[in-house]
Coordinates of C-alpha atoms and ligand atoms in Angstrom, one line a residue:
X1 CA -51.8 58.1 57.4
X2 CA -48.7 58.9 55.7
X3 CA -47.8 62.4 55.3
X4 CA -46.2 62.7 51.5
X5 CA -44.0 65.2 49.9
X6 CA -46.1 68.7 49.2
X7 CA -43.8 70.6 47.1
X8 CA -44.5 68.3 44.2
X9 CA -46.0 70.7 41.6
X10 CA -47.4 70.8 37.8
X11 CA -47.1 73.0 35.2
X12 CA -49.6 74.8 33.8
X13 CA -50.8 72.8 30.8
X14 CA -51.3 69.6 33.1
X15 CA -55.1 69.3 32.5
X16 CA -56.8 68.4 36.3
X17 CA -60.1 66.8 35.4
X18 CA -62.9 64.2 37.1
X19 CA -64.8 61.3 35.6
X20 CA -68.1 59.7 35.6
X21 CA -69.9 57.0 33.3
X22 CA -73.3 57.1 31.8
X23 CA -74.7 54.3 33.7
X24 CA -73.3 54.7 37.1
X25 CA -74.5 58.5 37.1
X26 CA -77.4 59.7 35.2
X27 CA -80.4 57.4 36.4
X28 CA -83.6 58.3 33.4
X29 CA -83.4 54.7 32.5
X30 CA -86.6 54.7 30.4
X31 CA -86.8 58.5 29.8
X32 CA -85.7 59.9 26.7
X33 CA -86.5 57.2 24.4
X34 CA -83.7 55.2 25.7
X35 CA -83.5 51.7 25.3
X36 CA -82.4 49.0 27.9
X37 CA -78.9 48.1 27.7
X38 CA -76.8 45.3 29.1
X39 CA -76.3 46.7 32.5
X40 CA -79.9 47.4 32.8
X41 CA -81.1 43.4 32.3
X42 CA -77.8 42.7 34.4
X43 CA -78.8 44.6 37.1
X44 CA -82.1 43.3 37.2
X45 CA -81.5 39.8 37.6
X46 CA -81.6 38.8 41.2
X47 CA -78.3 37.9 42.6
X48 CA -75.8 39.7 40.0
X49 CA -75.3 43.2 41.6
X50 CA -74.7 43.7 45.8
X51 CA -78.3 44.9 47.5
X52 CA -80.3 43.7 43.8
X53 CA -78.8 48.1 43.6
X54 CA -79.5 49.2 39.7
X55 CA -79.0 52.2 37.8
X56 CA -82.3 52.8 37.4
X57 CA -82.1 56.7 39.3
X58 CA -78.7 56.3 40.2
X59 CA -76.9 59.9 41.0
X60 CA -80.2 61.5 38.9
X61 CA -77.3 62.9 36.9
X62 CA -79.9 63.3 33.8
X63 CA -81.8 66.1 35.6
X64 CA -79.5 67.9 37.4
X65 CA -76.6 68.2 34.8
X66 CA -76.8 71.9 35.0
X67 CA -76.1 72.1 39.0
X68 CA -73.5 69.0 38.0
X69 CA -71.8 71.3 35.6
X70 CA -72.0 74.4 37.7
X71 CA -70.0 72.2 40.5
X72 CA -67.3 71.2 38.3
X73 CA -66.7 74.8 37.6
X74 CA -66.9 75.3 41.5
X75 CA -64.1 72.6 41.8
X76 CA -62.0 74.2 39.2
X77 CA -62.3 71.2 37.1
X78 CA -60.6 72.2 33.7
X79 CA -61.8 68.9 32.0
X80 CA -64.9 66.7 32.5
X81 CA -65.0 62.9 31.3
X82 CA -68.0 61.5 31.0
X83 CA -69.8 58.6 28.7
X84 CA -72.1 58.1 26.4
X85 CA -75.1 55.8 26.8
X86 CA -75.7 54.1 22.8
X87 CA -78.9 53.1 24.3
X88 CA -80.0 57.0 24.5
X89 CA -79.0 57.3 21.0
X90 CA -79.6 54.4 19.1
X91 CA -82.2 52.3 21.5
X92 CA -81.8 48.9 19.9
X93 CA -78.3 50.1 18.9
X94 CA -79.1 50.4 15.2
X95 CA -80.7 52.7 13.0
X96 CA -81.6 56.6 13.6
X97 CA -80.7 59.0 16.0
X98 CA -82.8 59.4 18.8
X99 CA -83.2 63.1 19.2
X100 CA -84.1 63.1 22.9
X101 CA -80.7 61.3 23.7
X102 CA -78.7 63.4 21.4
X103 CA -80.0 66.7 22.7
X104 CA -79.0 65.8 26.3
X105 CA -75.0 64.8 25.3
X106 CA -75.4 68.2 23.1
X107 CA -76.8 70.1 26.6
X108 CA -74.2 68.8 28.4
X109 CA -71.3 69.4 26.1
X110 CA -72.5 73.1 25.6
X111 CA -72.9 73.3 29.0
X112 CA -69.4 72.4 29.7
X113 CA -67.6 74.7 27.5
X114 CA -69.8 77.5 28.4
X115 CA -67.8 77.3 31.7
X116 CA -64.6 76.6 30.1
X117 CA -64.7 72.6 30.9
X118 CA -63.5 70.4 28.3
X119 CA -65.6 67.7 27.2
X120 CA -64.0 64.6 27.0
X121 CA -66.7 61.6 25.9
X122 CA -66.2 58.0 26.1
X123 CA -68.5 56.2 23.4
X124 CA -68.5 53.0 25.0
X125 CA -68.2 52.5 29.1
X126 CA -69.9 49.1 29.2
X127 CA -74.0 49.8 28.3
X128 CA -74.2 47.9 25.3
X129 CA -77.6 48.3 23.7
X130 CA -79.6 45.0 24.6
X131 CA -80.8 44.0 21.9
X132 CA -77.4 44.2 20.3
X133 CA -76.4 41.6 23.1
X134 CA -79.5 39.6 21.7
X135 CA -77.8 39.5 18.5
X136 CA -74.8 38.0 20.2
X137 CA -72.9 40.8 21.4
X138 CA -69.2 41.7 21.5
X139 CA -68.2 38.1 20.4
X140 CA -69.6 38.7 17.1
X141 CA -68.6 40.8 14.2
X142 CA -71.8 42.8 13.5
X143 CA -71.5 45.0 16.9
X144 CA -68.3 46.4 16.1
X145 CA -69.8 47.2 12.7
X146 CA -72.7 49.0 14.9
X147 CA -70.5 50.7 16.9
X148 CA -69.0 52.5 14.1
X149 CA -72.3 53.8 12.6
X150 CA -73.3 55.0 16.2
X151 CA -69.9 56.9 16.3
X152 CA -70.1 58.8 13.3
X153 CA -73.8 59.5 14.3
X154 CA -72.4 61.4 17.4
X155 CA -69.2 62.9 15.4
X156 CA -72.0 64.4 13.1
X157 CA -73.6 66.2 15.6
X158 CA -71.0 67.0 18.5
X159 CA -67.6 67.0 16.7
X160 CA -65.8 69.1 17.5
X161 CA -67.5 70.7 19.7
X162 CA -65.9 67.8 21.9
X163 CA -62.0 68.1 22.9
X164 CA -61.2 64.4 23.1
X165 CA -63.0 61.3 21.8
X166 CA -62.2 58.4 23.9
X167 CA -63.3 55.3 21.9
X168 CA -63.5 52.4 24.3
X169 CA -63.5 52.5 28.7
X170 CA -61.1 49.9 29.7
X171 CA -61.8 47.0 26.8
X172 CA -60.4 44.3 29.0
X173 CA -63.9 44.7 31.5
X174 CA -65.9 44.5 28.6
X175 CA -64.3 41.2 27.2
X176 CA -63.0 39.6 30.3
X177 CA -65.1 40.2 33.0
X178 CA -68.7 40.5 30.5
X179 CA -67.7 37.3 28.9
X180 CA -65.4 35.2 31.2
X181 CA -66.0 35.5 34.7
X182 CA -69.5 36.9 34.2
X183 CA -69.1 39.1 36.9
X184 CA -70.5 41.8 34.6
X185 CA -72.6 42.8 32.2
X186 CA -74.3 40.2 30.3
X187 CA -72.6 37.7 32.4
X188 CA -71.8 35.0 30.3
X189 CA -68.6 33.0 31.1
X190 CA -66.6 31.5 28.2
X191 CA -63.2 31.8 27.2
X192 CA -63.5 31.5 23.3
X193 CA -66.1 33.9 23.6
X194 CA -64.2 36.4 25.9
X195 CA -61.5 36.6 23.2
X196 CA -63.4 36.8 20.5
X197 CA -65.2 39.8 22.6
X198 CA -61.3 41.2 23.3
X199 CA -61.2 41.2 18.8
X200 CA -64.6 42.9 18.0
X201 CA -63.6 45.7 20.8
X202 CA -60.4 46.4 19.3
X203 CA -62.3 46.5 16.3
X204 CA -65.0 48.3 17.3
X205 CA -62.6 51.6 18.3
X206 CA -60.7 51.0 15.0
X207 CA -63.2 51.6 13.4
X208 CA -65.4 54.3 15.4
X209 CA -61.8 55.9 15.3
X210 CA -61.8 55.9 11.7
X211 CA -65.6 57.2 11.3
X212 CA -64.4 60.1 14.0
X213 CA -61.6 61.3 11.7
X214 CA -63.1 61.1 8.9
X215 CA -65.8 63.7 10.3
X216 CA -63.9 66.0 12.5
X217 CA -60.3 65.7 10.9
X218 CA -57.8 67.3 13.6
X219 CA -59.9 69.3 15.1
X220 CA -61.0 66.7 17.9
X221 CA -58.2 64.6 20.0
X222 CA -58.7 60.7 19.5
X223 CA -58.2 58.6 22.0
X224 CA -58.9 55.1 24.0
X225 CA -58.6 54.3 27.7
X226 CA -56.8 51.0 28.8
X227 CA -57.1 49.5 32.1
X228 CA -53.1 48.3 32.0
X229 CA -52.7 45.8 34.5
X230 CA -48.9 45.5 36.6
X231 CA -48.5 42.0 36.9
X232 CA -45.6 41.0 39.3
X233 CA -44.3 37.8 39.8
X234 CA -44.6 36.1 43.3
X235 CA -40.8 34.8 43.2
X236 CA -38.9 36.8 40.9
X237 CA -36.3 34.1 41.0
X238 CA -38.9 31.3 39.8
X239 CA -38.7 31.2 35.4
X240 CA -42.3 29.7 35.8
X241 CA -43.4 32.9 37.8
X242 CA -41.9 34.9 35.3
X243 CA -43.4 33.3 32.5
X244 CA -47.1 33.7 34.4
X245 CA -46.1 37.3 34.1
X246 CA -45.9 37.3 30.7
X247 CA -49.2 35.5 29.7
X248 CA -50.9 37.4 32.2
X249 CA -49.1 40.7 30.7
X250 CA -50.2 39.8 27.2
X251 CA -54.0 38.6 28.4
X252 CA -54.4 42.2 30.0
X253 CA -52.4 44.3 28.0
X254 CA -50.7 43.6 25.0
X255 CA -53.9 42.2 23.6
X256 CA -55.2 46.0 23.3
X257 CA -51.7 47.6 23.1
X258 CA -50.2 45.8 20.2
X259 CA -53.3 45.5 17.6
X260 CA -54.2 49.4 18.6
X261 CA -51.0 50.4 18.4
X262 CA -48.8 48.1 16.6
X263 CA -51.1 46.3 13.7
X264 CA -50.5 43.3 15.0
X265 CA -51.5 40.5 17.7
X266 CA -48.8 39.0 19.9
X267 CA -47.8 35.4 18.9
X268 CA -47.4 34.4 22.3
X269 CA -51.2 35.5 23.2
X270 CA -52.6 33.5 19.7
X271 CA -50.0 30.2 21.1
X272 CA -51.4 30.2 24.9
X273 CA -54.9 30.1 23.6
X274 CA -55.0 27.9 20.6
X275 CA -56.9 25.2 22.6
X276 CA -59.7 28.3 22.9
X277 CA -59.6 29.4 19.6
X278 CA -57.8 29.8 16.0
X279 CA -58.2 33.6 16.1
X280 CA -60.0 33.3 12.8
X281 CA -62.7 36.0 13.7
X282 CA -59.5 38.2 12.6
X283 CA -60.4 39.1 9.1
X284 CA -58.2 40.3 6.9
X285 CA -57.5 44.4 7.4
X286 CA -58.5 44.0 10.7
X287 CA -55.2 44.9 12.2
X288 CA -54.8 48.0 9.7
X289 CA -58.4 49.7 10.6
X290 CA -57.4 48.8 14.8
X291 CA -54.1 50.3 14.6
X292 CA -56.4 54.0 13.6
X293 CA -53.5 56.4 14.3
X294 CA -54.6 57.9 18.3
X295 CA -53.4 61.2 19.8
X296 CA -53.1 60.0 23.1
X297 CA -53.8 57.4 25.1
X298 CA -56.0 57.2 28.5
X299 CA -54.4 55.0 31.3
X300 CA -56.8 54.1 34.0
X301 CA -54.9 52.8 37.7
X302 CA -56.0 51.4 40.9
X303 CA -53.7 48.8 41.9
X304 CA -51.5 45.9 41.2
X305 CA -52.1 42.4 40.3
X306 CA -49.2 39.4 41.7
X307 CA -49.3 35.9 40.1
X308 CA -47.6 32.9 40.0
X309 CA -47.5 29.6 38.1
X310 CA -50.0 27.1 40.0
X311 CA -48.1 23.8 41.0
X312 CA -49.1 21.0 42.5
X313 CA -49.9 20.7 46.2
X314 CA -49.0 24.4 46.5
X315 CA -51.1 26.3 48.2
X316 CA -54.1 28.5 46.4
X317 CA -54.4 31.8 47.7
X318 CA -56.5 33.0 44.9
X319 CA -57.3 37.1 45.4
X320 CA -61.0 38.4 46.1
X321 CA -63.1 37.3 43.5
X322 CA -65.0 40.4 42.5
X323 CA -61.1 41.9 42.3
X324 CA -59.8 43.2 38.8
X325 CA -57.4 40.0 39.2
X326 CA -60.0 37.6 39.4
X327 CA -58.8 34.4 38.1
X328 CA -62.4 33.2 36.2
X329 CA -61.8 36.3 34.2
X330 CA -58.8 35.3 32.6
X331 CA -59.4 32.6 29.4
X332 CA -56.8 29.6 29.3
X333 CA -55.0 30.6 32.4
X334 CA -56.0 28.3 35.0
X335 CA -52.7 27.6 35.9
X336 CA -51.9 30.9 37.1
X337 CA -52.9 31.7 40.6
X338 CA -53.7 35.3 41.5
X339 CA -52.0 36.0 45.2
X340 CA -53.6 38.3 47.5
X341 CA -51.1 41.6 47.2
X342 CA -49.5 42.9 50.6
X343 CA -51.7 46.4 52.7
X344 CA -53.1 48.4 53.2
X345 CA -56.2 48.2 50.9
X346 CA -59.2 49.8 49.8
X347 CA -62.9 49.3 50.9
X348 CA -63.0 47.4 47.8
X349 CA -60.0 44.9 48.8
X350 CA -57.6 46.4 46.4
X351 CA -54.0 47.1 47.5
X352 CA -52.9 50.7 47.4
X353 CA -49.7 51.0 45.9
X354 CA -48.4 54.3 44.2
X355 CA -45.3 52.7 43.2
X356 CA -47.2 50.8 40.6
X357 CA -48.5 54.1 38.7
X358 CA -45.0 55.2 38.4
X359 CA -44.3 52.0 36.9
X360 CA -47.2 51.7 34.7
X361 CA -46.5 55.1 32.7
X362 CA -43.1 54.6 32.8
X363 CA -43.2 51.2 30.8
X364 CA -45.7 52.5 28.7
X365 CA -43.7 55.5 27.3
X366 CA -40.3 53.5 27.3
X367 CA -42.4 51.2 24.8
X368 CA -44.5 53.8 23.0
X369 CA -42.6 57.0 23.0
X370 CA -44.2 59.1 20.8
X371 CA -47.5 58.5 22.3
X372 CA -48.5 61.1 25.1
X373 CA -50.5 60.0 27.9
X374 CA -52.9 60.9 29.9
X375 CA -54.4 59.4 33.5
X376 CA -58.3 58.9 32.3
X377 CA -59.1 57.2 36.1
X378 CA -57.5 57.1 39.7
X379 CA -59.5 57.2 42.7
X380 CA -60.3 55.4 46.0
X381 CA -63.6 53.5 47.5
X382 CA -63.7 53.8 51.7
X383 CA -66.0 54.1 54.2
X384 CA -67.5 57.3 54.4
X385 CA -69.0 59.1 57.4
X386 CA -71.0 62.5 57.5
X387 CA -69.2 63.9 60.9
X388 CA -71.6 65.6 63.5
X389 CA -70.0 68.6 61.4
X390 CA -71.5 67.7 58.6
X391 CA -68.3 67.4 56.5
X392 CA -66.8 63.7 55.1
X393 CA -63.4 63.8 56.6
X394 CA -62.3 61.8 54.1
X395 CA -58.2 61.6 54.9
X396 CA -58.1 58.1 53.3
X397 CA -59.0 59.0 50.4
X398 CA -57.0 62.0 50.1
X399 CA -53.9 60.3 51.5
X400 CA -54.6 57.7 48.3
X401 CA -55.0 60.8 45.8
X402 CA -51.9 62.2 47.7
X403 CA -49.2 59.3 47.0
X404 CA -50.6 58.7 43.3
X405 CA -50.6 62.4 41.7
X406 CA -47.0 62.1 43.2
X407 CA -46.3 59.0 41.6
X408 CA -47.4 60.7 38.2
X409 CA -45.0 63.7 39.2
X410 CA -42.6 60.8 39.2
X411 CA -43.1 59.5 36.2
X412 CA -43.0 63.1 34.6
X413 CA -39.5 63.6 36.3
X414 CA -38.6 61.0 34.5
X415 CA -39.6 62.4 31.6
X416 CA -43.1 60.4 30.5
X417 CA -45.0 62.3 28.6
X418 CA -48.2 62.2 31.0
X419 CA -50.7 65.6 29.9
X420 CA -53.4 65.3 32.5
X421 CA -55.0 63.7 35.2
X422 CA -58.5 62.9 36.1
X423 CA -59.9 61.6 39.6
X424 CA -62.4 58.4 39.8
X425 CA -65.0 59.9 40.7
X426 CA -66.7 63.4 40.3
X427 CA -69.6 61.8 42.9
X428 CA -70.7 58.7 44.6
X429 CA -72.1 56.7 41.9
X430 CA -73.6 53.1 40.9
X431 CA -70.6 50.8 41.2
X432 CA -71.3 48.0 39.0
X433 CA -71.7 44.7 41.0
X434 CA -71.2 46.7 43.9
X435 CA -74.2 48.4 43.8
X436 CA -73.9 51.9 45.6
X437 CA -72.2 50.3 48.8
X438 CA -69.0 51.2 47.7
X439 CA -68.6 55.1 47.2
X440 CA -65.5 56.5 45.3
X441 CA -67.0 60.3 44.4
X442 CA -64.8 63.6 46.1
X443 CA -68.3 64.5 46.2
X444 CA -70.8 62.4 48.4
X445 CA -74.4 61.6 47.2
X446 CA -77.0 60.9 49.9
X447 CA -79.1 58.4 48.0
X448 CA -82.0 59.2 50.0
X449 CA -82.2 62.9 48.7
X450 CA -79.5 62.8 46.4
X451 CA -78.0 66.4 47.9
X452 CA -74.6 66.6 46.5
X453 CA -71.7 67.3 49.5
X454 CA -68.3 68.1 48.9
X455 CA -65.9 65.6 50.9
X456 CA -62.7 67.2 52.4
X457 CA -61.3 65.6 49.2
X458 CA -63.0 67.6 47.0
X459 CA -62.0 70.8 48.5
X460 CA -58.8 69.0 48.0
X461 CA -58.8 68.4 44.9
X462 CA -59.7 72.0 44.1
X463 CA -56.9 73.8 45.8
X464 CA -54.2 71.5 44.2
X465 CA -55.9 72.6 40.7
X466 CA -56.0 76.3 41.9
X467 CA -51.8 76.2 43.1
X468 CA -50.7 73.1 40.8
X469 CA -48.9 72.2 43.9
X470 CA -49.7 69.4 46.2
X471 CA -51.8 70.0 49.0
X472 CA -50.9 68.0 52.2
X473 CA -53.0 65.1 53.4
X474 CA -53.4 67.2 56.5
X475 CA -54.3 70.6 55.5
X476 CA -58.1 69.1 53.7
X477 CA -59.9 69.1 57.0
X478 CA -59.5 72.9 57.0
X479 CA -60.0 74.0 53.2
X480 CA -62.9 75.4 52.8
Ligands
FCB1 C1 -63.0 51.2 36.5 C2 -64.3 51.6 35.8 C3 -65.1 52.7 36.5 C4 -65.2 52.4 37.9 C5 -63.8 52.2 38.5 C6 -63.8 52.0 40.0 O1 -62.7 49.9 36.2 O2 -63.9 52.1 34.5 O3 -66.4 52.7 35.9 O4 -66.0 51.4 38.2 O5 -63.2 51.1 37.9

């Protein structure tokens, strides 16, 4: 365990908050009215998700959000980040309200600022209404078009009682992952579709951005969360390593980035997959209604991805499958190999490298200056273990938090504009294909009983929010 500076510290306004997502958390999966989504038929289906695990109770999030709420406040949490599920609001992911659905998010939001936590809702983390998939999902047109009335249906009724509007959770899962490699929800696994999928997203948050304005004018933050990638080359000597970098950047990141934030596509991503597709889903004021003006933008890091141009006879050393990097997920790049990244890693095989935050926010804001930003997920899966003490001496996990919340000290040194921080996860929750065997909550949930118990993170967590100043790896075993 590495023992890291502790006299980093953060001013006041730095907001400290946790996330969750509707799915992974709240269980009710046919209460309420709500209809099935995606994740639910994915999770279903023998085979796709580790253990056959579903969300079907999950962390029973739906009927205990008032002890939920009442921890965050325990924790100090100054800003909560949860999603919304469209299937509790529009069950087939058209037409009216469901009252049931809205009444909860409206519960929960009231809840929260009754104890001085701001909301911040994500519309979309990955529970697509089923029968919206039915229709053909992300890869065509109409969904995006869905996905703006269901966002003005929730600006209607929460706006601004909500502090930030987050459009979109990480996009490039969504597209890449639903639609390439299949690894998640619906699980389908072509290129031409995963790109088209990447379009009708960016859409879809142009245009929910649009519809959220245009109810609560300024008096709601807008916002979408990116999972930016760090792509290093293996050789940084080798042009064709260099060049894998920069499909690989404009696959994960400028794909989002330049359409939300620049109007356009780049040329480069439209050249390296014309033999996929002609881009013609891109309709004419497409780029205008993505590029919806954002207050700031949610950066979500875990790790670092290393590639390299395949040749050859040269050996494949492709990294986990299941990994962010997986190559299936990435459309007209199967010359690009994906090398395992050097230790130590996560319980879910993903290297742990602060370096890499640092380096993410800092090329952000040298590109887009004006645009604050804000760490919308960080966090660590290991192996927990309930001591004979009863406590989760969770050091790992702490030692991760430790280096990264440095590393975005770092990159305020150096002047980014980074306003807030918010740990992956609150609790223990459903982790997609992973089922609940890997845990990454500060607070652990016994699936059995699901009794909430605070790891040594979590007490953690809460004295750095209480003193803004660091907290040594060391000294968690003995907060209280
Ligand atoms: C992110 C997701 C989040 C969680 C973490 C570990 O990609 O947004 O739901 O699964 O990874």
């Amino acid at each position: 365990m590495t023992s890291l500076p502790t006299s980093r510290t953060f001013p006041d306004d730095f907001l400290w908050g946790a996330a969750t997502a509707s799915y992974q958390i709240e269980g009710g999966a046919t209460e309420g009215g709500r209809g099935p989504s995606i994740w639910d038929t994915f999770s279903h289906t023998p085979g796709k998700t580790l253990n056959g695990d579903t969300g079907d109770v999950a962390a029973d999030h739906l009927h205990r959000m008032v002890d939920d709420v009442a921890m965050m406040k325990d924790l100090g949490l100054q800003a909560y980040r949860f999603s919304i599920a469209w299937p509790r609001i529009q069950p087939t992911g058209s037409g009216a309200a469901n009252r049931a659905g809205l009444d909860f998010y409206s519960r929960l939001v009231d809840e929260l600022r009754s104890h001085d936590i701001k909301p911040v809702a994500t519309l979309y983390h990955w529970d697509l209404p089923q029968a919206l998939e039915d229709a053909g999902g992300w890869p065509v047109r109409d969904t995006a078009l869905r996905f703006e009335d269901y966002a003005r249906l929730l600006a209607t009724e929460l706006g601004d009682r909500v502090d930030t509007w987050t459009t979109l959770n990480e996009p490039w899962c969504s597209a890449y992952l639903g639609y390439g490699s299949g690894v998640h929800a619906p699980g389908r696994t072509d290129g031409a579709d995963a790109l088209a999928a990447v379009h009708h997203l960016n859409l879809a948050h142009g245009l929910a951005g649009r519809a959220i304005r245009e109810v609560v004018g300024d008096h709601a933050q807008l916002s979408v969360t990116l999972n930016l990638h760090v792509i290093r080359p293996d050789d940084p000597q080798r042009p064709e390593d260099l060049d894998a970098v920069r499909q690989i950047d404009a696959l994960a990141n400028r794909a989002f980035l330049e359409p939300m934030l620049d109007g356009r596509y780049p040329a480069d991503l439209l050249q390296d997959t014309a033999a996929l597709t002609d881009w013609s889903f891109v309709q004419d004021g497409d780029l205008e209604t993505i590029a919806v003006p954002i207050d700031v933008l949610g950066i979500n890091y875990y790790s670092t991805t290393r590639v390299r141009r395949h040749t050859e006879g040269g050996a494949v050393e492709r990294a986990d499958g299941h990994a962010p990097s997986a190559a299936s997920a990435w459309p007209a790049a199967d010359d690009v190999d994906f090398l395992r990244q050097p230790g130590p890693y996560t319980a879910m095989g993903w290297n742990i490298d602060p370096t890499g935050m640092t380096e993410l926010l800092t090329s952000v804001s040298a590109t887009y200056p004006h645009i604050p930003l804000m760490v919308t997920e960080n966090g660590a899966a290991f192996v927990d273990e309930v001591s004979a003490d009863g406590r989760v001496h969770d050091d790992l996990r702490v030692s991760y938090l430790v280096g990264h919340i440095d590393a975005v000290g770092q990159a305020r040194e150096a002047g980014v504009d980074v306003r807030g921080y918010f740990v992956w996860s609150l609790m223990d929750n459903f982790e997609w294909a992973y089922g609940y065997d890997r845990r990454f909550g500060i607070v652990r949930i016994d699936y059995e009983t699901l009794e909430r118990t605070w790891k040594d993170s979590a007490y953690w967590y809460r004295e750095l929010v209480r003193t803004r100043r660091l907290p040594s790896v060391e000294s968690a075993r003995d907060l209280s």
